[in-house]
CSV table of C-alpha atoms and ligand atoms in Angstrom, one decimal:
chain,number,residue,atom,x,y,z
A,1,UNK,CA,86.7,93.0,99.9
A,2,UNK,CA,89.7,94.7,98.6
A,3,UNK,CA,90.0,95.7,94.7
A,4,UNK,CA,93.3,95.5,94.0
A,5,UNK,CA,94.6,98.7,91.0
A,6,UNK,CA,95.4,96.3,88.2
A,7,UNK,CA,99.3,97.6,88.7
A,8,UNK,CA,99.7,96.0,92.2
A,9,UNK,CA,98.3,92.5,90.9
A,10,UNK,CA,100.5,92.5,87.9
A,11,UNK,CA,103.6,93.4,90.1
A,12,UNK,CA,102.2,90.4,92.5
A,13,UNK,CA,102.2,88.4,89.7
A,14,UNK,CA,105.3,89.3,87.9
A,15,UNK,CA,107.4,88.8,91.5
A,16,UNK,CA,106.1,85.4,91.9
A,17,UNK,CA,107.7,84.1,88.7
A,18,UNK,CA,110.3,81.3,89.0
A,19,UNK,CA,113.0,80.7,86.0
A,20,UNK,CA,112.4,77.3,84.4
A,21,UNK,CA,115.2,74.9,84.6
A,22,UNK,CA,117.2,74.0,81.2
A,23,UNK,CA,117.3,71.8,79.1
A,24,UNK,CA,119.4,70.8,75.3
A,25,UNK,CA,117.2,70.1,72.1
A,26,UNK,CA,117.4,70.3,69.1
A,27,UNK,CA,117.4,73.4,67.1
A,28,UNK,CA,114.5,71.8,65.0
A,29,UNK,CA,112.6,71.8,68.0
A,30,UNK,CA,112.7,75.0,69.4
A,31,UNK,CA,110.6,77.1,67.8
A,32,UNK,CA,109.1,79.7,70.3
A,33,UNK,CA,111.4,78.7,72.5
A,34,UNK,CA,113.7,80.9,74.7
A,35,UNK,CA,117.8,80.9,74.6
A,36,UNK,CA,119.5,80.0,77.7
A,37,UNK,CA,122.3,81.0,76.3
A,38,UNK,CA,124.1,83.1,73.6
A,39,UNK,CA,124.6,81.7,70.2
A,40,UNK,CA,128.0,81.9,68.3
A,41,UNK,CA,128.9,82.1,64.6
A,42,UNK,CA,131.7,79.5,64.1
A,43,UNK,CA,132.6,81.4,60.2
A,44,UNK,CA,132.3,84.4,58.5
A,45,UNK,CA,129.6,84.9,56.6
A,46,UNK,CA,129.8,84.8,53.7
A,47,UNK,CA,132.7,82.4,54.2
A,48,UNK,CA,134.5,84.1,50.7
A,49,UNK,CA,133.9,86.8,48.4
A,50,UNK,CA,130.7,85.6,46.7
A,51,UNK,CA,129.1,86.4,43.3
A,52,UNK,CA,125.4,88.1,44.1
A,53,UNK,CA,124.3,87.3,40.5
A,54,UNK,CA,124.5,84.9,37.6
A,55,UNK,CA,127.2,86.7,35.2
A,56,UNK,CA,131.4,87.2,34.3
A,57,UNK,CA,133.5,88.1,36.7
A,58,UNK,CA,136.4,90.6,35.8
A,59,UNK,CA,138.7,93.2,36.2
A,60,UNK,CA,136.5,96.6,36.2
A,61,UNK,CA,138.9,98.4,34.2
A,62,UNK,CA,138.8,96.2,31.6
A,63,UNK,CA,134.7,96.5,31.1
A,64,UNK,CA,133.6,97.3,27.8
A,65,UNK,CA,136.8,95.4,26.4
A,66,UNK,CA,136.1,92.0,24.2
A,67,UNK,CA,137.0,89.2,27.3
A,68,UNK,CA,138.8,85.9,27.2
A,69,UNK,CA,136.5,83.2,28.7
A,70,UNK,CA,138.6,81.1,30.9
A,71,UNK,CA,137.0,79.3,33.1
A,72,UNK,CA,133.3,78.2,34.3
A,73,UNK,CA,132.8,78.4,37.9
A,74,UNK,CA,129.6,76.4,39.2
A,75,UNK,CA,128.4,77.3,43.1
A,76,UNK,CA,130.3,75.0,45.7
A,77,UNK,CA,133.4,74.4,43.4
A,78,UNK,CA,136.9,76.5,43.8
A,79,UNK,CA,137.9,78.8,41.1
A,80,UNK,CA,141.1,77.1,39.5
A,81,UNK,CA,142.5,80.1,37.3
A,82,UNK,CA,143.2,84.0,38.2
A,83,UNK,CA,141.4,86.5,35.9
A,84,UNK,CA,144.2,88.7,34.6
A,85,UNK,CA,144.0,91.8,31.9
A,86,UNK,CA,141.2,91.3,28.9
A,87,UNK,CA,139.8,87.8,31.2
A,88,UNK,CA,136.7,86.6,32.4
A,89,UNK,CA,135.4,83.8,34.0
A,90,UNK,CA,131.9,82.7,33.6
A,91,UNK,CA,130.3,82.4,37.7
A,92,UNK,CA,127.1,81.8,38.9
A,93,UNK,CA,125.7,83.1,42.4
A,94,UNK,CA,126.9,81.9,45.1
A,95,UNK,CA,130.4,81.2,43.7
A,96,UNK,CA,133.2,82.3,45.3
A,97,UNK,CA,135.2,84.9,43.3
A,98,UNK,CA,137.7,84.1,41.5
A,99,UNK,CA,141.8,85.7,42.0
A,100,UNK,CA,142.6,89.0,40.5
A,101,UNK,CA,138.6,89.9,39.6
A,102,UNK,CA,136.9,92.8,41.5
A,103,UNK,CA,133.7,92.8,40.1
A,104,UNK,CA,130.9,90.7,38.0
A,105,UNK,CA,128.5,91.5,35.0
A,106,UNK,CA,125.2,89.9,35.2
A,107,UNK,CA,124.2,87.4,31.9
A,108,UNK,CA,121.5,89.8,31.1
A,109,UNK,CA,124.5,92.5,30.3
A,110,UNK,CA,126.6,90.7,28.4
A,111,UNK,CA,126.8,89.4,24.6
A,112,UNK,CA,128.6,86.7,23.0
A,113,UNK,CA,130.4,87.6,20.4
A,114,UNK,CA,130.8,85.2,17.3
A,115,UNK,CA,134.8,84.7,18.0
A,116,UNK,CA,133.5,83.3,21.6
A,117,UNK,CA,134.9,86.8,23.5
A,118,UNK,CA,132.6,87.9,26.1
A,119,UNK,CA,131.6,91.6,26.0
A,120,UNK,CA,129.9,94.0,28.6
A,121,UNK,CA,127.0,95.5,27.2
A,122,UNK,CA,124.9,97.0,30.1
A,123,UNK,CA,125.2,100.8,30.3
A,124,UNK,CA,126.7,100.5,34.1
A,125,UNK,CA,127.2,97.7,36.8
A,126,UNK,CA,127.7,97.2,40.4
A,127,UNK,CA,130.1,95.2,41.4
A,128,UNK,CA,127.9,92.5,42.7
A,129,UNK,CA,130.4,90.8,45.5
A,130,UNK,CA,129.2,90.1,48.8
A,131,UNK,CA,132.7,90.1,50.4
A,132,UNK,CA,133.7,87.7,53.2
A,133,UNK,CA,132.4,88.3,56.5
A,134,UNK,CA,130.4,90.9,55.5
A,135,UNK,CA,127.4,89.8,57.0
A,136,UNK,CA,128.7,87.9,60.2
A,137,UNK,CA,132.0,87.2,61.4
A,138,UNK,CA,133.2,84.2,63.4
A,139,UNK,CA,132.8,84.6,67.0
A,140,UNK,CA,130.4,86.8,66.8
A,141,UNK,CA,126.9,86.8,68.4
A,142,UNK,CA,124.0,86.1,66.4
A,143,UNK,CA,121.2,84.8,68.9
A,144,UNK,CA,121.4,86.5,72.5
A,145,UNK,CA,119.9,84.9,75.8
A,146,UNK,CA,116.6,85.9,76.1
A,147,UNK,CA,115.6,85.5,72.5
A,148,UNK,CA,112.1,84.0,72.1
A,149,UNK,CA,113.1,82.0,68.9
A,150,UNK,CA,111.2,82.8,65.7
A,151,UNK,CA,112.0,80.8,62.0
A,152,UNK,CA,114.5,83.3,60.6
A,153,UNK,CA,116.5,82.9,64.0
A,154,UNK,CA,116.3,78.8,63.0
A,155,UNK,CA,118.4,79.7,60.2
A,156,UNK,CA,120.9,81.4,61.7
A,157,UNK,CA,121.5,78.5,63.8
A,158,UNK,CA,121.2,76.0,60.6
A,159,UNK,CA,123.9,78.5,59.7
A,160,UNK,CA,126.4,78.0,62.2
A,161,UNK,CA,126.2,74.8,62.7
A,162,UNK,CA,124.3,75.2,66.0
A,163,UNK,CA,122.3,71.7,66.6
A,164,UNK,CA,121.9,71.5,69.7
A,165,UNK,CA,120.4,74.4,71.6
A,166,UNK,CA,119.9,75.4,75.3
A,167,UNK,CA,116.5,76.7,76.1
A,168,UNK,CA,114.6,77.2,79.4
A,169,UNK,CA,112.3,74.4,80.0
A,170,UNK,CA,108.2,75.2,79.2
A,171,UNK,CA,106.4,76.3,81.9
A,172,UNK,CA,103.7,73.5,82.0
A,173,UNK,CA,100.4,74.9,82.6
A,174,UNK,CA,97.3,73.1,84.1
A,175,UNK,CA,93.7,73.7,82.3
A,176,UNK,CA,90.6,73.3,84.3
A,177,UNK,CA,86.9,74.4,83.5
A,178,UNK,CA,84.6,74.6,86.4
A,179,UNK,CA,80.9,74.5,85.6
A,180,UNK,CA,77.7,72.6,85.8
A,181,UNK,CA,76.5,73.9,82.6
A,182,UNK,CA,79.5,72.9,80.3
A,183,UNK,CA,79.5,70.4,78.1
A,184,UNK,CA,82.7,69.6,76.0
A,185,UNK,CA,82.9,71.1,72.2
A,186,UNK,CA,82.0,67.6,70.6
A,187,UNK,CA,79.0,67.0,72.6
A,188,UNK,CA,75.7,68.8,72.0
A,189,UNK,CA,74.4,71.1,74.8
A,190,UNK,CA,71.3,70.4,76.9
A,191,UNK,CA,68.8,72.8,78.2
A,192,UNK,CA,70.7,75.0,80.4
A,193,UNK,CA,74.2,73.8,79.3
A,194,UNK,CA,76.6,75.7,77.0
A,195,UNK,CA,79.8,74.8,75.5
A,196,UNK,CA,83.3,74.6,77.1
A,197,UNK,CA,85.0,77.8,75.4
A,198,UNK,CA,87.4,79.2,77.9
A,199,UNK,CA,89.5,75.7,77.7
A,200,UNK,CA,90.5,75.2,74.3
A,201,UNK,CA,91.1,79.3,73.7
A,202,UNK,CA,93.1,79.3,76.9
A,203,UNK,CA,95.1,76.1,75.7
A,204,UNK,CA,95.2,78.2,72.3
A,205,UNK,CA,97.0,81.3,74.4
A,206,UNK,CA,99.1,79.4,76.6
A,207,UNK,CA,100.3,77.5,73.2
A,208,UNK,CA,101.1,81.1,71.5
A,209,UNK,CA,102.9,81.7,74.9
A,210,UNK,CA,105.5,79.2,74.5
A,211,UNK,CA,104.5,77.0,77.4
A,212,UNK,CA,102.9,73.7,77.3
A,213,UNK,CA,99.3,73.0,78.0
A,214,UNK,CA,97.7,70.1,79.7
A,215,UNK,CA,94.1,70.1,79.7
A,216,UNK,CA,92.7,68.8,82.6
A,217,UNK,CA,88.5,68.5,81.8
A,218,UNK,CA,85.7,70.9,83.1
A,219,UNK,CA,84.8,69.6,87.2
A,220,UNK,CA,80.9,70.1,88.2
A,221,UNK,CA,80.3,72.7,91.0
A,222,UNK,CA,80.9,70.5,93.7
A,223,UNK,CA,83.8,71.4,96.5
A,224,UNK,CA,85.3,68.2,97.0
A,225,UNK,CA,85.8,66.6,93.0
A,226,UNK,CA,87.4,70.9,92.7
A,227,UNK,CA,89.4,69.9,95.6
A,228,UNK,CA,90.5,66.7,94.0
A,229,UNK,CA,91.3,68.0,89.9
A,230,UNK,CA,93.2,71.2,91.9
A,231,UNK,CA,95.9,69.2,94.2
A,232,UNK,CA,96.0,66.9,91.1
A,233,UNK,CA,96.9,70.1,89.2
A,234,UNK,CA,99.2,71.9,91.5
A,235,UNK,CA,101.0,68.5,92.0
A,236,UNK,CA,101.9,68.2,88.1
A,237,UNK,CA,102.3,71.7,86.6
A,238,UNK,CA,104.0,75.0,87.1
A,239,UNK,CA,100.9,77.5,86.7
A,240,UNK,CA,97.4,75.8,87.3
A,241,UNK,CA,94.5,77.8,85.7
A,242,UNK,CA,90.7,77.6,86.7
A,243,UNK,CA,88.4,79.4,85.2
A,244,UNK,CA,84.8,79.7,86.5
A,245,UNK,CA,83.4,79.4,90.1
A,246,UNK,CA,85.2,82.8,91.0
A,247,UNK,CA,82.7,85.3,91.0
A,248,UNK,CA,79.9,85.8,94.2
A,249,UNK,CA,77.3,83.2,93.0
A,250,UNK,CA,76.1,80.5,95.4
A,251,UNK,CA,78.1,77.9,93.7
A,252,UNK,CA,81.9,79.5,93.6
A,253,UNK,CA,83.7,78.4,95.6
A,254,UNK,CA,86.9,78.0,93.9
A,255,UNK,CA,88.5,80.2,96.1
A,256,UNK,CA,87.8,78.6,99.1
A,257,UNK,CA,88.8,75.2,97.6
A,258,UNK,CA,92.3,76.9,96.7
A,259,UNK,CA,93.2,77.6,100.1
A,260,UNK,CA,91.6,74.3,101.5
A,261,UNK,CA,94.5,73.0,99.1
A,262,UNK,CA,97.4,74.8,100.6
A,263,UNK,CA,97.1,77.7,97.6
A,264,UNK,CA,98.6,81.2,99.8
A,265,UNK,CA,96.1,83.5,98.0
A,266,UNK,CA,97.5,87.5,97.3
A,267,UNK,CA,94.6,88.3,95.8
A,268,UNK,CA,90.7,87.7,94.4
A,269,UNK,CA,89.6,91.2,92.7
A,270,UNK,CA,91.1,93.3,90.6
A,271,UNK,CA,89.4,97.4,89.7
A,272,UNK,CA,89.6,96.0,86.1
A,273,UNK,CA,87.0,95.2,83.6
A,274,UNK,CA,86.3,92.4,82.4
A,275,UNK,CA,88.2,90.1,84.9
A,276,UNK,CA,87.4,91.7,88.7
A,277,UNK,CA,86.9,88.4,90.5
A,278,UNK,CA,90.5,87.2,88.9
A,279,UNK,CA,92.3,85.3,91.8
A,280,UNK,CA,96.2,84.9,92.4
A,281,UNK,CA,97.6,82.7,95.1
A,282,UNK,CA,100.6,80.9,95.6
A,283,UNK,CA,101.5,77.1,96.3
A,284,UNK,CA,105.3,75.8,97.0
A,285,UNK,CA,104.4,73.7,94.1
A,286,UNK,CA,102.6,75.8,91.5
A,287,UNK,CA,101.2,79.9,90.9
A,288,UNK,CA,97.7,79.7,90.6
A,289,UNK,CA,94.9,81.6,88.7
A,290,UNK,CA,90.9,81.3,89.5
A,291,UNK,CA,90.3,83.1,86.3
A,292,UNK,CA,86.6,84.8,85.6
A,293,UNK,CA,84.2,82.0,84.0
A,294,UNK,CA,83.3,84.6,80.7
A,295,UNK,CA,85.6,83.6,78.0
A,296,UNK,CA,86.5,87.2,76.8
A,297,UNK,CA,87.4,88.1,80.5
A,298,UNK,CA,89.3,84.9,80.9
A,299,UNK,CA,91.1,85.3,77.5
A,300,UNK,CA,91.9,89.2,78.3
A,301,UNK,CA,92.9,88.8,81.6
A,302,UNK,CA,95.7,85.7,80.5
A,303,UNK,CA,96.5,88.5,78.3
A,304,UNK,CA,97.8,90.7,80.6
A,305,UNK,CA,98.6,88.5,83.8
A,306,UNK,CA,99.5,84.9,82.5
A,307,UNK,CA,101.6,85.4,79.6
A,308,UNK,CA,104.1,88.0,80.8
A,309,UNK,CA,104.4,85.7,83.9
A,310,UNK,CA,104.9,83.0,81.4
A,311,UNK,CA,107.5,84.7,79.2
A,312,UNK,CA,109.4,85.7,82.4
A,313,UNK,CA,109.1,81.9,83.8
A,314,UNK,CA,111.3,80.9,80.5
A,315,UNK,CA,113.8,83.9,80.8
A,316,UNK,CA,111.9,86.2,78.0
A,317,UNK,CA,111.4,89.9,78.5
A,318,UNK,CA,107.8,90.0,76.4
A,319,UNK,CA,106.7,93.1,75.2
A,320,UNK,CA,103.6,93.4,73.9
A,321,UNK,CA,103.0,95.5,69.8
A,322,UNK,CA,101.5,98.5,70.8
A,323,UNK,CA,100.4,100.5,68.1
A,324,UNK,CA,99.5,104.3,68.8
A,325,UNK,CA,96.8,105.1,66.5
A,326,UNK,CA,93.7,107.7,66.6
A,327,UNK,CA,90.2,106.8,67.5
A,328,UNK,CA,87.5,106.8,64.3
A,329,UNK,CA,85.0,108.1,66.4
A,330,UNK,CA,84.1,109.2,70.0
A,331,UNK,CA,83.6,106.3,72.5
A,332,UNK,CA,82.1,106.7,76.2
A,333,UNK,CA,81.4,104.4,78.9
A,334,UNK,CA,79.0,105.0,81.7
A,335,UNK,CA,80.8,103.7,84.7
A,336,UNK,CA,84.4,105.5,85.7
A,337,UNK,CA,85.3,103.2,89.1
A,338,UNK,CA,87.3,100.7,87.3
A,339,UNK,CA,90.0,100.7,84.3
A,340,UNK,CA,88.3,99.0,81.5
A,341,UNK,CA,89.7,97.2,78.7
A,342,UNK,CA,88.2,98.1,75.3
A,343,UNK,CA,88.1,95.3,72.4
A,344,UNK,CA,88.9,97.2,69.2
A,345,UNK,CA,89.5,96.7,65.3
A,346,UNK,CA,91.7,99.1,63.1
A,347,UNK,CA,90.2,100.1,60.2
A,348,UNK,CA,91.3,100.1,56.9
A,349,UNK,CA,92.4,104.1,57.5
A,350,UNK,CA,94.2,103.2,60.6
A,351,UNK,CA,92.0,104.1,62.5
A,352,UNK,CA,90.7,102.5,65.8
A,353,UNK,CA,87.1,101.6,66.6
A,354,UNK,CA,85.6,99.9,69.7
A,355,UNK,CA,83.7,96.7,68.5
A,356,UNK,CA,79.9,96.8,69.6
A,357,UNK,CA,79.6,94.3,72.0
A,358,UNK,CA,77.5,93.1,74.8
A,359,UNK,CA,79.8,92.3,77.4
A,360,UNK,CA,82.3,89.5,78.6
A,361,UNK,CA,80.1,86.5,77.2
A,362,UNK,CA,79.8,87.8,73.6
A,363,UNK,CA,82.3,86.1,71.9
A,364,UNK,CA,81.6,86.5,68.2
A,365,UNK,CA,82.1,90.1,68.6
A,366,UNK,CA,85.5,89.8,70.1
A,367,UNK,CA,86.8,87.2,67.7
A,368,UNK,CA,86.3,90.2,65.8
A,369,UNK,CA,88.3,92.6,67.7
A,370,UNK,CA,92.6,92.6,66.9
A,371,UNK,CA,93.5,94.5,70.1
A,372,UNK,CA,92.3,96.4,73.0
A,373,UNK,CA,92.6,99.7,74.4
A,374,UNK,CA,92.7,100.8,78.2
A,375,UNK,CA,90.5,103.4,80.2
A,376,UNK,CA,92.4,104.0,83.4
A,377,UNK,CA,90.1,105.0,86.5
A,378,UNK,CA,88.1,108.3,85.9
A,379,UNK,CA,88.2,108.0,82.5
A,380,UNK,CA,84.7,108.5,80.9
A,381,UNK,CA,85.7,108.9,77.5
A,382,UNK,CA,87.8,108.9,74.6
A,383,UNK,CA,87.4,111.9,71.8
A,384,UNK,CA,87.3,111.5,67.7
A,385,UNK,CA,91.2,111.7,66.3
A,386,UNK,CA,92.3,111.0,70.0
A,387,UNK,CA,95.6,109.1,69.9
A,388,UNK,CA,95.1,106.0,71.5
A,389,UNK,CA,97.6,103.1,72.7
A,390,UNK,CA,96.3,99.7,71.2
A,391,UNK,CA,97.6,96.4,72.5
A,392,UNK,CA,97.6,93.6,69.8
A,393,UNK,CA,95.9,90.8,71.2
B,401,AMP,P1,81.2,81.9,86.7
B,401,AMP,O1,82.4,82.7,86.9
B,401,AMP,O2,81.3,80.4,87.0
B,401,AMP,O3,80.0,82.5,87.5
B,401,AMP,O4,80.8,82.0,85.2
B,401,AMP,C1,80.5,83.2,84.6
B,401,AMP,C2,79.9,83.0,83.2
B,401,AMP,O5,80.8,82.4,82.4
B,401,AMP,C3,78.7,82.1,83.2
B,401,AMP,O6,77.8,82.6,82.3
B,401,AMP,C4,79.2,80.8,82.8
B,401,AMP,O7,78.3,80.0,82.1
B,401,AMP,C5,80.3,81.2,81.8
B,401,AMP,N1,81.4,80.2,81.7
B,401,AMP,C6,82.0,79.7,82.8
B,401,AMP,N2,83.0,78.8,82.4
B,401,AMP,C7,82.9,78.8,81.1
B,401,AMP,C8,83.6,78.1,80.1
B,401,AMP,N3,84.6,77.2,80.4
B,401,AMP,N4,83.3,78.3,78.8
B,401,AMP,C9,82.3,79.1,78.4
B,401,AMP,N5,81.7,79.9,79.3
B,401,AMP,C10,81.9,79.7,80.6
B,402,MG,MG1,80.2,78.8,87.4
């Protein structure tokens, strides 16, 4: 059987993404959601010359001079009177400047004299304007196409007024768990049985992706009910993902059920570990993954396969934070044929360090871990103070 480099399978993958179709919601709605389309600033920002602080705005030359109060300006009303020689106006922040002023003393700088004159009595002051347009001007673009939308981009779009948005639709993904021995989370497991893991961490990523789960149940090792919950799920869902039943045991057969179901498969094993049974095919209806059955091999390879497809379905150029940091200490491995994929922490130094673990089943020690590193082919080991690339997972 042919182990594919883990480049060739993510180039696979990658080429067999679709863009989503469109769709208008509302921007309260689309949080980690991806712009179809650029978003406009209808007014400068700010929309006048606004006071930065609570204070009296004035003439700079006159500061240090005994000022005429003339006026009270609250936030959200218009000033009604132009500050001439020996004037100022009391303002608060956010209040649009009044005529013939060109700066602002905060409160804290200023005393009220007895005859009700208003005297500067810091020892310096910035002007404390943020002038019109300064931050945005109208017509400009403040949200590209592409953007995977984050809170801070929901205000800009409170900002200008933008309530309805164009996204790309979510790439709906199909959850299945293939297994004898699973039991669901709320039940308590037999002899033999363990807990259905991969499911709920998978719907977890595929969440954090931006896409929209559907959980599906776990299906016994039996050919025909896997034949049955697979046509169900190519038939409803962009990206169908089964984990389980993938590896050479008498019992996984989930590849053959995939092409019994019309599923065009490009490839069942990458050089990679964990994940080497990981299966890609193709369906006119749906991509599908047979992903390992050991929940840190499943999670890792979604990781580096299923999301990126994912972001690229909705029009999103992911990158993932890579941070390159050096290693605490030494790490080996014994085997060299494959590149390996190395759950790490980063110390409190900034330093990285491989978390002990037995292999792709042990989960507690990878809940631990906040990234990984990689160990292309031939690459034993990594030294003390090595620089490392580490992927935040
Ligand atoms: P398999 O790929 O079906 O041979 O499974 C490999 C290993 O992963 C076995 O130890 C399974 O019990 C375990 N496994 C499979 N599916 C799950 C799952 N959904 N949750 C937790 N562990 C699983
Ligand atoms: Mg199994």
């Amino acid at each position: 059987m042919e182990f594919l480099p883990f480049e060739k399978a993510y180039e696979i993958v990658m080429n067999s993404a679709f863009e989503t179709e469109t769709e208008t919601i509302s921007f309260t709605c689309c949080l980690s959601r991806v712009l179809k389309a650029d978003i406009i600033s209808d007014m400068d920002m700010p929309p006048f010359n606004k006071a930065t602080v609570d204070g009296f705005a004035c003439r700079r030359v006159d500061l240090g001079a005994e000022l005429e109060l003339i006026e009270v300006i609250p936030a959200g009303n218009q000033p009604q009177k132009r500050v001439s020689e020996y004037q100022c106006s009391k303002i608060m922040t956010g209040a649009a400047i009044p005529e013939g002023a060109d700066m602002v003393f905060m409160v804290e700088d200023s005393s009220v004299l007895t005859s009700g004159k208003v005297k500067f009595a810091g020892s310096s002051s910035k002007n404390n304007i943020s002038p019109r347009g300064e931050d945005i001007r109208s017509g400009d673009i403040i949200l590209e196409k592409g953007r995977f939308v984050k809170p801070q981009d929901i205000a800009l779009m409170a900002m200008a007024g933008c309530t309805s948005v164009k996204v790309n639709k979510q790439p709906v993904v199909s959850v299945i768990s293939s297994g004898n021995e699973l039991v669901e989370p709320s039940d308590k497991p037999g002899l033999s049985q363990i807990r259905n893991t991969n499911s709920y961490q998978l719907m977890a990523q595929i969440e954090r992706a931006g896409a929209l789960g559907r959980y599906l149940g776990i299906v016994p090792d039996d050919e025909a009910l896997t034949y049955s919950i697979i046509r169900q799920a190519i038939s409803q869902s962009d990206v169908v993902l089964i984990t389980g039943g993938v590896s050479m045991g008498d019992f996984d057969f989930v590849p053959s059920v995939l092409e019994k179901a019309g599923v065009k498969i490009l490839f069942s094993r990458i050089n990679i570990q964990p994940g080497k049974p990981t299966t890609f095919g193709l369906h006119e209806k749906a991509l599908v993954f047979g992903l390992p059955g050991n929940p840190v091999s499943s999670f890792i390879q979604f990781e580096l396969l299923v999301r990126p497809l994912l972001c690229k379905m909705t029009g999103y150029q992911w990158n993932p934070v890579i941070l390159n940091l050096p290693m605490e200490d030494s790490y080996s491995r014994k085997t060299v044929d494959r590149r390996a994929l190395v759950p790490v922490v980063i110390t409190k130094e900034g330093k990285v360090s491989p978390v002990e673990y037995h292999g792709s089943a042990h989960i507690s020690a990878f809940s631990r871990a906040t990234g990984i590193i990689s160990l292309p082919e031939g690459k034993k080991s990594v030294e003390r103070g090595e620089i490392v690339s580490v992927r935040q997972i």
